[in-house]
Coordinates of C-alpha atoms in Angstrom, one line a residue:
Chain A
M1 CA 118.1 79.9 102.8
T2 CA 121.3 80.6 105.5
G3 CA 121.1 80.4 109.3
T4 CA 118.5 83.1 109.8
G5 CA 116.1 80.6 111.6
E6 CA 117.0 82.0 114.9
P7 CA 116.5 85.8 115.2
P8 CA 118.8 87.6 116.8
A9 CA 117.6 88.3 120.5
G10 CA 116.7 92.2 121.1
A11 CA 118.9 93.6 117.9
D12 CA 115.8 93.8 115.1
R13 CA 117.5 96.8 113.6
T14 CA 121.1 95.2 112.6
P15 CA 120.6 93.3 109.3
S16 CA 120.7 89.6 109.6
G17 CA 122.8 87.3 108.0
A18 CA 125.2 88.3 105.3
G19 CA 123.4 91.2 103.6
A20 CA 124.2 91.7 100.2
G21 CA 127.8 91.3 101.2
P22 CA 130.2 88.7 99.6
G23 CA 129.2 85.7 101.6
A24 CA 125.4 85.5 100.5
D25 CA 126.7 84.2 97.0
G26 CA 126.7 80.8 97.8
A27 CA 122.7 80.2 98.1
V28 CA 120.1 80.0 95.6
P29 CA 118.0 83.1 96.0
L30 CA 114.5 82.8 96.4
L31 CA 113.6 84.8 93.6
E32 CA 115.6 86.1 90.6
T33 CA 115.0 88.6 87.6
R34 CA 117.5 88.6 84.9
G35 CA 116.9 91.6 82.8
C36 CA 113.1 91.7 83.1
G37 CA 111.4 93.7 80.8
K38 CA 107.6 94.7 80.1
T39 CA 105.7 96.7 77.7
F40 CA 102.1 97.7 77.4
G41 CA 101.4 98.6 74.0
G42 CA 103.6 100.9 73.0
V43 CA 105.0 102.3 76.5
I44 CA 107.9 100.4 77.8
A45 CA 107.1 99.9 81.7
L46 CA 110.1 98.0 82.4
R47 CA 113.3 97.5 80.7
D48 CA 116.5 94.9 81.9
V49 CA 115.7 94.8 85.3
S50 CA 117.8 92.2 87.2
T51 CA 117.5 91.8 91.0
R52 CA 117.8 88.8 94.3
V53 CA 115.4 88.3 96.8
R54 CA 117.2 86.1 99.2
A55 CA 115.7 84.5 102.2
G56 CA 116.1 86.7 105.7
E57 CA 116.7 89.8 103.8
V58 CA 114.8 92.7 102.9
T59 CA 115.2 94.0 99.3
C60 CA 113.9 97.6 99.0
V61 CA 112.4 98.8 95.6
L62 CA 113.1 102.2 95.5
G63 CA 111.7 105.0 93.0
D64 CA 109.4 107.6 92.1
N65 CA 106.0 107.6 90.6
G66 CA 105.9 105.5 87.3
A67 CA 109.5 104.5 87.8
G68 CA 108.3 100.9 87.5
K69 CA 107.7 99.3 90.6
S70 CA 104.1 98.6 89.9
T71 CA 104.9 96.6 87.2
L72 CA 107.9 94.8 88.7
I73 CA 105.8 93.4 91.8
K74 CA 103.3 93.0 89.1
I75 CA 106.0 90.3 87.4
L76 CA 106.8 88.9 90.7
A77 CA 103.5 88.2 92.0
G78 CA 102.4 86.9 89.0
V79 CA 99.8 88.9 87.8
H80 CA 102.1 89.7 84.3
P81 CA 104.5 87.2 82.3
P82 CA 107.8 89.3 81.8
D83 CA 107.9 90.0 77.6
S84 CA 112.1 89.6 77.9
G85 CA 114.4 88.6 80.4
E86 CA 114.0 85.5 82.8
Y87 CA 112.0 85.5 85.9
L88 CA 113.6 82.5 88.4
V89 CA 111.9 81.0 91.4
D90 CA 114.3 79.0 93.4
G91 CA 116.6 78.9 90.3
A92 CA 114.3 77.5 88.4
P93 CA 112.4 80.0 85.4
A94 CA 109.0 80.5 86.7
A95 CA 105.7 80.3 84.5
F96 CA 102.9 81.7 86.6
T97 CA 99.7 82.4 84.9
S98 CA 97.9 83.9 87.7
P99 CA 98.7 85.0 91.1
R100 CA 97.3 82.0 92.8
D101 CA 100.3 80.1 91.1
A102 CA 102.6 82.7 92.6
L103 CA 100.8 82.3 96.2
D104 CA 101.0 78.2 96.2
R105 CA 105.1 78.6 95.6
G106 CA 104.7 81.0 99.1
I107 CA 105.0 84.2 97.0
A108 CA 102.3 86.4 99.2
T109 CA 101.4 89.7 97.9
V110 CA 99.9 92.5 100.3
Y111 CA 98.6 95.2 98.4
Q112 CA 98.0 98.6 100.0
D113 CA 94.3 98.8 98.8
L114 CA 93.3 95.2 98.3
A115 CA 94.4 93.9 101.6
M116 CA 91.2 93.8 103.9
I117 CA 87.5 93.6 103.4
P118 CA 86.7 96.7 105.8
L119 CA 83.2 95.8 107.2
M120 CA 84.3 92.2 108.0
S121 CA 86.0 91.6 111.6
V122 CA 89.6 90.8 111.8
W123 CA 89.5 87.3 112.2
R124 CA 87.0 87.0 109.1
N125 CA 89.2 88.5 107.1
F126 CA 92.5 86.6 108.5
F127 CA 91.1 83.4 107.3
L128 CA 89.5 84.6 104.1
G129 CA 89.5 82.4 101.3
S130 CA 91.0 79.8 104.0
E131 CA 88.8 79.0 106.1
P132 CA 89.6 76.2 108.7
S133 CA 86.5 74.2 108.9
R134 CA 85.4 71.1 110.9
G135 CA 83.1 68.7 110.7
W136 CA 81.9 66.3 107.6
G137 CA 79.3 66.6 104.8
P138 CA 76.8 69.1 105.0
F139 CA 77.9 69.9 108.6
R140 CA 81.1 71.0 107.9
R141 CA 81.2 74.4 109.4
F142 CA 83.9 77.5 109.6
D143 CA 85.8 76.4 112.7
V144 CA 84.9 80.3 114.2
A145 CA 86.4 79.3 117.7
E146 CA 89.7 78.0 116.2
A147 CA 90.1 81.1 113.9
R148 CA 89.6 83.5 116.7
R149 CA 92.3 81.8 118.7
T150 CA 94.8 81.5 115.7
V151 CA 94.5 85.2 114.8
R152 CA 94.9 86.1 118.0
R153 CA 98.2 84.0 118.6
E154 CA 99.4 84.9 115.6
L155 CA 99.0 88.6 115.9
R156 CA 100.3 87.9 119.7
S157 CA 103.7 86.4 118.2
M158 CA 104.0 88.8 116.0
G159 CA 103.8 91.6 118.4
I160 CA 100.8 93.1 116.8
D161 CA 98.4 94.5 119.6
I162 CA 94.9 94.6 118.1
R163 CA 92.8 94.7 121.1
D164 CA 89.3 93.1 119.8
V165 CA 90.1 90.4 117.0
D166 CA 86.0 90.9 116.6
Q167 CA 86.1 94.6 115.3
P168 CA 85.8 95.5 111.9
V169 CA 89.0 96.2 109.9
G170 CA 87.7 99.4 109.0
T171 CA 88.6 100.3 112.6
L172 CA 92.1 100.0 112.3
S173 CA 94.3 102.2 111.7
G174 CA 96.1 102.1 108.2
G175 CA 99.4 100.6 110.0
E176 CA 97.1 97.8 111.7
R177 CA 95.8 96.9 108.6
Q178 CA 98.8 96.4 106.9
S179 CA 100.6 94.7 109.8
V180 CA 97.5 92.2 110.4
A181 CA 97.9 91.5 106.0
I182 CA 101.7 91.0 106.7
A183 CA 100.8 88.6 110.0
R184 CA 98.4 86.8 107.5
A185 CA 100.8 86.0 104.7
V186 CA 103.5 84.9 107.4
Y187 CA 100.8 82.6 108.8
F188 CA 100.1 80.9 105.2
G189 CA 103.3 80.1 104.8
A190 CA 105.0 82.6 102.7
R191 CA 108.0 82.1 101.8
V192 CA 108.1 85.7 99.9
L193 CA 106.3 88.5 101.1
I194 CA 106.1 91.5 98.3
L195 CA 104.8 94.5 99.9
D196 CA 103.1 97.1 97.8
E197 CA 103.8 100.8 99.2
P198 CA 102.5 99.6 103.0
T199 CA 103.9 102.9 104.5
S200 CA 102.8 105.2 102.2
A201 CA 99.7 106.4 103.4
L202 CA 100.6 106.5 107.0
G203 CA 101.9 108.7 109.5
V204 CA 105.5 108.7 110.9
K205 CA 104.6 106.3 114.3
Q206 CA 102.6 104.2 112.2
A207 CA 105.3 103.7 109.5
G208 CA 107.4 103.0 112.1
V209 CA 105.1 100.2 113.4
V210 CA 104.8 98.5 110.1
L211 CA 108.2 98.6 109.8
R212 CA 109.0 96.7 112.5
Y213 CA 106.6 94.2 111.3
I214 CA 109.0 93.8 108.1
A215 CA 112.3 93.5 110.3
Q216 CA 110.4 90.3 112.2
A217 CA 109.0 88.9 108.9
R218 CA 112.8 89.2 107.6
D219 CA 113.9 87.5 111.1
R220 CA 111.5 84.2 110.9
G221 CA 113.9 83.9 107.5
L222 CA 111.1 85.2 105.0
G223 CA 112.3 87.1 102.2
V224 CA 110.9 90.1 101.7
V225 CA 110.3 92.7 98.8
F226 CA 109.7 96.1 100.2
I227 CA 108.4 98.8 98.2
T228 CA 108.7 102.6 98.9
H229 CA 109.2 106.0 97.2
N230 CA 110.7 106.8 100.7
P231 CA 114.4 106.4 101.5
H232 CA 114.0 107.3 105.2
H233 CA 111.5 104.0 105.1
A234 CA 113.9 101.6 103.0
Y235 CA 117.2 102.4 104.7
P236 CA 116.6 100.8 108.4
V237 CA 115.0 98.2 107.0
G238 CA 116.5 97.1 103.6
D239 CA 119.5 94.9 103.3
R240 CA 119.6 95.5 99.5
F241 CA 118.3 98.7 97.7
L242 CA 116.9 98.7 93.8
L243 CA 116.7 102.1 92.3
L244 CA 114.1 102.4 89.3
N245 CA 113.9 105.4 87.5
R246 CA 111.3 105.7 84.1
G247 CA 111.0 101.9 84.2
G248 CA 115.0 101.3 83.8
S249 CA 117.1 100.0 86.9
M250 CA 119.8 102.8 88.0
G251 CA 121.6 99.9 90.2
E252 CA 121.5 97.8 92.7
Y253 CA 123.1 98.6 96.1
G254 CA 124.1 96.4 99.1
K255 CA 123.5 97.9 102.8
A256 CA 127.3 98.3 103.1
E257 CA 127.9 100.1 99.4
V258 CA 125.6 103.2 100.0
T259 CA 124.9 105.6 103.0
R260 CA 121.2 107.1 103.7
Q261 CA 122.7 110.2 101.9
E262 CA 123.6 108.6 98.9
L263 CA 120.2 106.5 98.7
I264 CA 118.5 109.9 99.3
S265 CA 121.1 111.8 96.5
L266 CA 120.6 108.8 94.0
M267 CA 116.9 109.3 93.7
A268 CA 115.0 111.4 91.7
G269 CA 113.8 115.1 92.2
G270 CA 110.7 114.0 94.1
A271 CA 113.2 112.6 96.8
E272 CA 115.1 116.0 96.8
L273 CA 111.7 117.4 97.8
E274 CA 111.6 114.9 100.5
Q275 CA 114.8 115.9 101.6
L276 CA 114.1 119.5 102.0
A277 CA 110.8 118.7 104.1
H278 CA 112.9 116.3 106.0
E279 CA 115.5 119.2 106.7
L280 CA 113.2 121.6 107.4
S281 CA 110.7 119.4 109.7
R282 CA 114.3 118.8 112.0
E283 CA 114.6 122.8 112.0
E284 CA 111.8 123.0 114.5
P285 CA 113.1 122.0 118.1
P286 CA 116.1 123.5 119.4
V287 CA 119.2 122.3 117.5
K288 CA 121.4 121.3 120.1
P289 CA 121.8 123.4 123.9
Chain B
M1 CA 94.5 105.5 120.2
T2 CA 96.6 103.6 118.0
V3 CA 99.8 104.3 119.8
K4 CA 101.0 100.4 120.0
T5 CA 102.4 101.1 123.8
A6 CA 99.3 102.0 125.6
G7 CA 99.8 101.2 129.1
P8 CA 97.4 99.0 130.8
G9 CA 94.8 102.3 131.9
A10 CA 94.2 103.1 128.2
D11 CA 93.6 99.7 127.6
E12 CA 90.6 99.5 130.2
R13 CA 89.3 102.3 128.4
L14 CA 89.2 100.6 124.8
A15 CA 87.3 97.7 126.0
S16 CA 84.6 99.6 127.3
T17 CA 83.9 101.6 124.3
G18 CA 84.6 98.2 122.6
L19 CA 81.3 96.3 124.4
A20 CA 79.7 99.7 123.6
R21 CA 80.6 99.1 119.6
R22 CA 80.2 95.6 119.7
L23 CA 76.5 96.4 120.4
L24 CA 76.0 98.9 118.5
I25 CA 77.2 97.6 115.5
R26 CA 74.9 94.5 115.3
P27 CA 73.1 94.6 112.1
E28 CA 69.8 93.5 113.7
L29 CA 69.6 96.0 116.7
G30 CA 67.8 98.4 114.6
A31 CA 64.8 96.1 113.8
V32 CA 64.8 94.5 117.3
V33 CA 64.3 98.2 118.6
G34 CA 61.9 98.7 116.1
A35 CA 59.9 95.2 116.3
V36 CA 59.6 96.3 120.3
V37 CA 58.5 99.5 119.6
V38 CA 55.6 98.8 117.0
F39 CA 54.8 95.7 118.9
A40 CA 54.2 98.5 121.8
F41 CA 52.0 100.9 119.6
F42 CA 49.7 97.9 118.5
A43 CA 49.5 95.7 121.5
G44 CA 48.6 99.1 123.7
Q45 CA 45.6 100.1 121.5
S46 CA 44.0 96.7 120.7
E47 CA 42.9 93.6 123.2
T48 CA 42.9 91.4 119.9
F49 CA 46.5 92.5 118.6
R50 CA 48.0 91.4 122.2
S51 CA 45.6 88.0 122.3
V52 CA 46.8 84.9 120.8
D53 CA 44.3 84.1 118.2
G54 CA 45.8 88.1 117.6
V55 CA 49.5 86.6 117.6
A56 CA 48.4 83.9 115.0
N57 CA 46.9 86.7 112.7
W58 CA 49.7 88.6 112.3
L59 CA 52.4 86.0 112.1
D60 CA 50.8 84.9 109.1
P61 CA 51.7 87.7 106.7
A62 CA 54.9 88.1 108.4
S63 CA 55.9 83.9 107.9
T64 CA 55.5 83.8 103.9
L65 CA 57.5 87.6 103.9
G66 CA 59.8 86.9 106.1
I67 CA 61.3 83.4 104.2
M68 CA 61.8 85.8 101.0
A69 CA 63.2 88.4 103.2
V70 CA 65.7 86.3 104.6
A71 CA 66.9 85.0 101.2
I72 CA 67.0 88.0 99.5
A73 CA 69.1 89.0 103.4
L74 CA 71.8 86.9 102.0
L75 CA 71.8 88.3 98.3
M76 CA 72.2 91.6 99.6
I77 CA 74.6 91.2 101.9
G78 CA 76.6 89.3 98.9
G79 CA 76.0 92.3 97.3
E80 CA 73.7 92.0 94.5
F81 CA 69.6 92.5 94.0
D82 CA 66.9 90.5 92.9
L83 CA 63.4 92.1 91.3
S84 CA 62.5 88.8 89.7
A85 CA 61.9 87.0 93.2
G86 CA 58.5 88.8 93.9
V87 CA 57.0 87.5 90.3
L88 CA 58.8 84.0 90.7
T89 CA 56.6 83.3 93.9
G90 CA 53.5 83.8 91.3
T91 CA 55.5 81.6 88.3
T92 CA 56.2 78.9 90.6
G93 CA 52.7 78.8 91.7
L94 CA 51.2 78.7 88.6
I95 CA 53.5 75.7 86.9
T96 CA 52.5 74.0 90.3
V97 CA 48.9 74.6 89.6
I98 CA 48.7 74.3 86.0
L99 CA 50.7 70.9 85.8
A100 CA 48.7 69.4 88.8
T101 CA 45.1 70.4 87.2
R102 CA 45.7 70.4 83.7
Y103 CA 48.2 67.6 82.9
G104 CA 47.5 64.8 85.4
F105 CA 50.8 65.6 87.3
S106 CA 51.1 64.7 91.4
I107 CA 51.1 67.5 93.6
W108 CA 54.7 66.7 94.7
T109 CA 55.5 66.0 90.7
A110 CA 54.4 69.1 90.1
M111 CA 56.8 71.0 92.4
L112 CA 59.5 69.3 91.4
V113 CA 59.2 70.8 87.9
A114 CA 58.5 74.1 89.1
L115 CA 61.6 74.1 91.9
A116 CA 63.8 73.1 88.5
V117 CA 62.0 75.8 86.8
A118 CA 62.7 78.3 89.7
L119 CA 66.5 77.2 90.4
L120 CA 67.0 77.5 86.9
V121 CA 65.6 81.3 86.4
G122 CA 68.2 81.7 89.4
F123 CA 70.9 80.5 88.1
L124 CA 70.4 82.5 84.6
N125 CA 70.2 85.9 86.8
G126 CA 73.5 84.7 88.2
L127 CA 75.2 83.8 85.8
I128 CA 73.9 86.9 83.6
V129 CA 75.0 88.9 86.6
V130 CA 78.6 87.3 87.0
R131 CA 79.7 87.3 83.4
T132 CA 78.7 90.6 82.4
T133 CA 79.5 92.6 85.6
L134 CA 76.4 94.3 84.9
P135 CA 74.2 95.7 88.1
S136 CA 71.7 92.9 89.4
F137 CA 69.5 95.7 89.5
I138 CA 69.0 96.1 85.6
V139 CA 69.1 92.3 84.7
T140 CA 66.6 90.9 87.2
L141 CA 64.2 93.7 86.3
G142 CA 65.1 92.5 82.6
T143 CA 63.7 88.9 84.1
F144 CA 61.1 90.5 86.3
L145 CA 59.3 91.4 83.3
M146 CA 60.1 88.7 81.2
L147 CA 58.1 86.7 84.1
Q148 CA 55.5 88.6 84.3
G149 CA 54.6 88.2 80.8
I150 CA 55.3 85.1 80.9
N151 CA 52.3 84.6 83.8
L152 CA 49.7 86.7 82.0
G153 CA 50.2 85.4 78.5
V154 CA 50.5 81.5 79.5
T155 CA 47.5 81.5 82.1
K156 CA 45.4 83.6 79.5
A157 CA 46.2 81.2 76.6
L158 CA 45.6 78.5 78.8
T159 CA 42.6 79.3 80.4
G160 CA 41.1 82.8 78.7
T161 CA 41.3 83.9 82.2
V162 CA 43.8 85.4 84.6
Q163 CA 43.8 82.7 87.5
V164 CA 43.9 78.9 87.2
S165 CA 42.1 77.3 89.9
G166 CA 41.4 73.7 91.3
L167 CA 44.5 72.6 92.7
R168 CA 42.3 71.0 95.8
R169 CA 41.4 67.8 93.4
A170 CA 45.2 67.1 92.3
E171 CA 46.7 63.9 93.6
G172 CA 48.5 64.5 97.1
Y173 CA 47.0 67.8 97.7
E174 CA 45.7 66.7 101.8
Q175 CA 49.3 65.7 102.2
A176 CA 51.3 68.3 100.7
R177 CA 48.9 71.1 102.5
A178 CA 49.4 69.7 105.6
V179 CA 53.3 70.2 105.2
L180 CA 53.0 73.7 103.8
A181 CA 50.0 75.3 104.4
G182 CA 48.4 73.5 107.3
T183 CA 47.8 74.7 110.9
F184 CA 49.0 73.7 114.1
S185 CA 47.7 74.5 117.7
L186 CA 49.3 76.5 120.3
G187 CA 47.7 77.8 123.2
G188 CA 44.2 77.6 121.5
A189 CA 45.1 79.4 118.1
D190 CA 45.6 77.6 115.3
F191 CA 49.3 78.9 114.0
R192 CA 50.1 78.8 110.0
V193 CA 53.2 75.7 109.7
A194 CA 54.7 78.7 107.6
I195 CA 56.0 80.1 110.7
L196 CA 57.7 77.0 111.3
W197 CA 59.2 77.1 107.5
W198 CA 59.8 81.0 108.6
L199 CA 61.9 79.8 111.6
G200 CA 63.9 77.3 110.2
V201 CA 64.8 79.3 106.8
T202 CA 66.2 82.2 109.4
A203 CA 68.2 79.6 111.4
L204 CA 69.7 77.8 108.5
A205 CA 70.3 81.3 106.5
T206 CA 72.0 82.3 110.4
W207 CA 73.8 78.9 110.7
V208 CA 75.5 79.2 107.1
L209 CA 76.1 83.3 107.5
M210 CA 77.9 83.0 110.1
R211 CA 79.3 79.9 110.8
T212 CA 80.1 78.6 107.7
R213 CA 83.0 78.9 104.9
P214 CA 80.6 80.1 102.3
G215 CA 78.8 82.1 104.6
N216 CA 82.4 84.4 104.8
W217 CA 82.6 84.4 101.3
I218 CA 79.2 85.9 101.5
F219 CA 79.9 88.9 103.4
A220 CA 83.4 89.0 101.1
V221 CA 82.2 89.5 97.9
G222 CA 79.3 91.6 99.1
G223 CA 82.1 94.0 100.9
D224 CA 84.6 93.9 98.1
D225 CA 84.5 91.5 95.6
R226 CA 88.1 92.0 94.0
A227 CA 89.6 91.8 97.7
A228 CA 87.4 88.7 98.1
R229 CA 88.9 87.1 94.6
A230 CA 92.6 88.2 95.5
V231 CA 92.4 85.9 98.7
G232 CA 91.1 83.1 96.4
V233 CA 87.0 83.6 97.2
P234 CA 85.1 81.6 94.7
A235 CA 82.8 84.9 93.8
E236 CA 81.0 83.7 91.0
R237 CA 80.1 80.4 92.5
T238 CA 79.2 82.1 95.4
K239 CA 76.7 84.6 93.8
I240 CA 75.3 82.6 91.7
A241 CA 74.5 80.1 94.1
L242 CA 72.9 83.1 96.1
F243 CA 70.4 83.8 93.4
M244 CA 69.7 80.3 93.3
T245 CA 68.8 80.1 97.1
T246 CA 66.8 83.4 96.5
A247 CA 64.7 81.4 93.8
G248 CA 64.8 78.4 96.0
A249 CA 63.1 80.6 98.4
A250 CA 60.4 82.0 95.8
W251 CA 59.3 78.4 94.8
L252 CA 58.4 77.7 98.6
V253 CA 56.8 80.8 99.3
G254 CA 54.9 80.0 95.6
S255 CA 54.4 76.3 96.4
I256 CA 53.0 77.8 100.2
L257 CA 50.3 80.3 98.7
A258 CA 49.4 78.0 96.3
L259 CA 48.5 75.1 98.3
R260 CA 47.1 77.8 100.7
F261 CA 44.3 79.1 98.4
T262 CA 44.2 76.2 95.8
S263 CA 44.3 78.7 93.0
V264 CA 46.9 81.6 92.0
Q265 CA 46.4 84.7 89.8
A266 CA 48.8 85.6 87.0
N267 CA 49.6 88.7 88.6
A268 CA 50.7 87.0 91.9
G269 CA 54.0 88.5 93.6
L270 CA 54.0 91.5 91.7
G271 CA 55.0 94.4 93.8
Q272 CA 56.3 92.3 96.5
E273 CA 60.2 92.1 95.3
F274 CA 60.5 95.9 96.6
V275 CA 58.8 94.6 100.0
Y276 CA 61.7 91.5 100.6
I277 CA 64.0 94.0 100.1
I278 CA 62.5 97.1 102.8
A279 CA 62.3 94.2 105.2
A280 CA 65.8 93.2 104.5
V281 CA 67.0 96.8 105.0
I282 CA 64.8 97.4 108.0
G283 CA 66.9 94.3 109.1
G284 CA 70.0 96.2 108.9
C285 CA 71.1 95.1 105.1
L286 CA 73.1 97.6 103.6
L287 CA 71.9 98.6 99.9
T288 CA 75.8 98.4 99.0
G289 CA 76.3 94.9 100.5
G290 CA 79.0 93.6 102.8
Y291 CA 76.5 94.0 105.8
G292 CA 73.2 92.3 107.4
S293 CA 72.0 89.3 108.9
A294 CA 69.5 86.6 108.5
I295 CA 67.8 87.8 111.8
G296 CA 67.2 91.0 111.1
A297 CA 65.3 90.4 107.9
A298 CA 63.3 88.5 109.5
V299 CA 62.7 90.7 112.2
G300 CA 62.2 92.9 109.3
A301 CA 59.3 91.2 108.3
L302 CA 57.7 90.8 111.6
I303 CA 57.3 94.6 112.0
F304 CA 55.8 94.1 108.5
G305 CA 53.2 91.7 109.7
M306 CA 52.3 93.4 112.9
A307 CA 52.1 96.8 111.1
D308 CA 50.3 94.8 108.3
K309 CA 47.4 93.6 110.8
G310 CA 47.7 96.1 113.4
I311 CA 46.6 99.3 111.3
V312 CA 43.3 97.0 110.7
F313 CA 42.8 95.9 114.3
L314 CA 42.8 99.2 114.7
G315 CA 39.7 100.0 111.8
W316 CA 42.2 102.4 110.0
D317 CA 42.0 102.5 106.9
A318 CA 44.7 100.3 105.0
D319 CA 46.2 103.1 103.1
W320 CA 48.0 104.0 106.4
F321 CA 50.0 100.8 105.6
R322 CA 52.1 102.2 102.9
F323 CA 52.6 105.4 104.9
F324 CA 53.9 103.6 107.7
L325 CA 56.3 101.5 104.9
G326 CA 58.0 104.5 103.6
A327 CA 58.4 105.9 107.3
M328 CA 60.2 102.4 108.3
L329 CA 62.3 102.4 105.5
L330 CA 63.4 105.9 105.7
L331 CA 64.3 105.2 109.4
A332 CA 66.1 102.2 109.0
T333 CA 68.4 103.6 106.1
L334 CA 69.4 106.6 108.0
A335 CA 70.0 104.2 111.2
N336 CA 71.9 101.7 108.5
R337 CA 73.9 104.6 107.1
L338 CA 75.3 105.7 110.7
V339 CA 76.3 101.9 111.7
R340 CA 78.2 101.8 108.5
R341 CA 79.9 105.0 108.9
Y342 CA 80.8 104.4 112.8
A343 CA 81.8 100.5 111.0
E344 CA 84.2 102.1 108.8
E345 CA 86.2 104.8 110.5
V346 CA 89.5 105.1 110.0
R347 CA 90.8 105.7 113.5
H348 CA 94.1 107.8 113.1

């Protein structure tokens, strides 16, 4: 809730506000988990995870497959309550019984596969479930003109260049789809945006596009939870990094406390593999003249 | 194609493909083209077919089929089937005739009772489907067989034959007939009033589908049920309402036919359920849901009407109608498949 209202002109890569550093402690975090745990039958999916999500900050949740990322976002999104520990929203304990409850408190989740309905147009998808209407009684109707206008305006204000809001969402690329879903959450008053692996299925350029919209949302003062297994995607946009491994926390770091290389080496084997791939791909162009 | 910083030159090129795409993915396009071809074929060979009397003649079967096809199209866009709809037209007709001729009900009261029964059947169909998440194909196949049994069993028990008749004597018959099964003159020919009902139902369905919130929900629950629920669409209510709409349409058609013929066979409507689905598919509905149009289904019914009567006008054996049906269905499904792949194609 600190002074993040006015985005700094131009520079959208610099972390806004005080980041994870010393100054931010005064404000009440939008979301906070204290020692949260969750078990499914005999399986401990998550144990003793504590983190904070502040307005105007991007909290990255990093971990390999099976690290507990999905369980953590399901707790944050109101799908499951935690079995142990506390989940606080605006400093008060949250008792969500459904994702709808979380949504009503301004916590919006964009799932990778559940984001959009492919055969429906962009504007129909954008307003699905919250269609603007006009008229009264039996003549109440979906205000189609208003919907189209709003979608065009909102997408443009987020810098999303969709050629035609009438095209089916299925014809959009993966990155465009995620971007529209983010714009939708922002438009409907989300204060916290939970993004489930928004870049994992995307190519390099597309991932860059989505990262830019994450930065946009952050600059508008939203708290963003960015789940990913790719430190190269997390590092440029993140302010805090929560590392998960096998259901437990491996620590949370502010951007000032960790370098990209450290972040990569903190992650488990899969990440080393990625680093290798990254290094290999850098060798192709002539290194230095 | 997905590079965000496309220059103005690239944008112009995209705009032109966008227009072509928008025309191509209109769900009813295939049906309209088909209707024009079928009309040209029969009108070219038969003087009667293209006369005003001929038009009135082939619009007649298209109208009752069209009312049902439009309702089924909405249901199919919502991702469900209803195999009981055909037999339900018989059930509602039988209820109306039995109550009006044997129990002294006025025709309007009898029709009201039949409507209540139809809506109840639709409600139960919908409730079972959304609560069990069983395929509606199976659930409504069950209702279909049960209704078929009731229609025959009750009719035989009451009359000892397989039809009920004598509706002409019922109170209010002339009035009801004028509203639902009468005729009007236009250009020297008598057209059935059912044609107006057909146009009205199509217009209403199109408006609901394209311009109301429930219309948006219908597309959504058919396109991706889980995603629709995730954004707060009342998926269960939407689907139950669709089943009840189909049942309501079956009541309308059942009443129109009962008033016209003043008698109803116990097996009325049997086998029609697939014809409704075929008309909806020819009209651009996908069997997988989430896509289609009410106008398309109405045009699909029009193609049926034209072929049904056109074959007779040409003096062909009516058996060829079946062959024609199959060929149209196959063509339409192939065309729809292409359209869907085009619409869903992910561009990287």
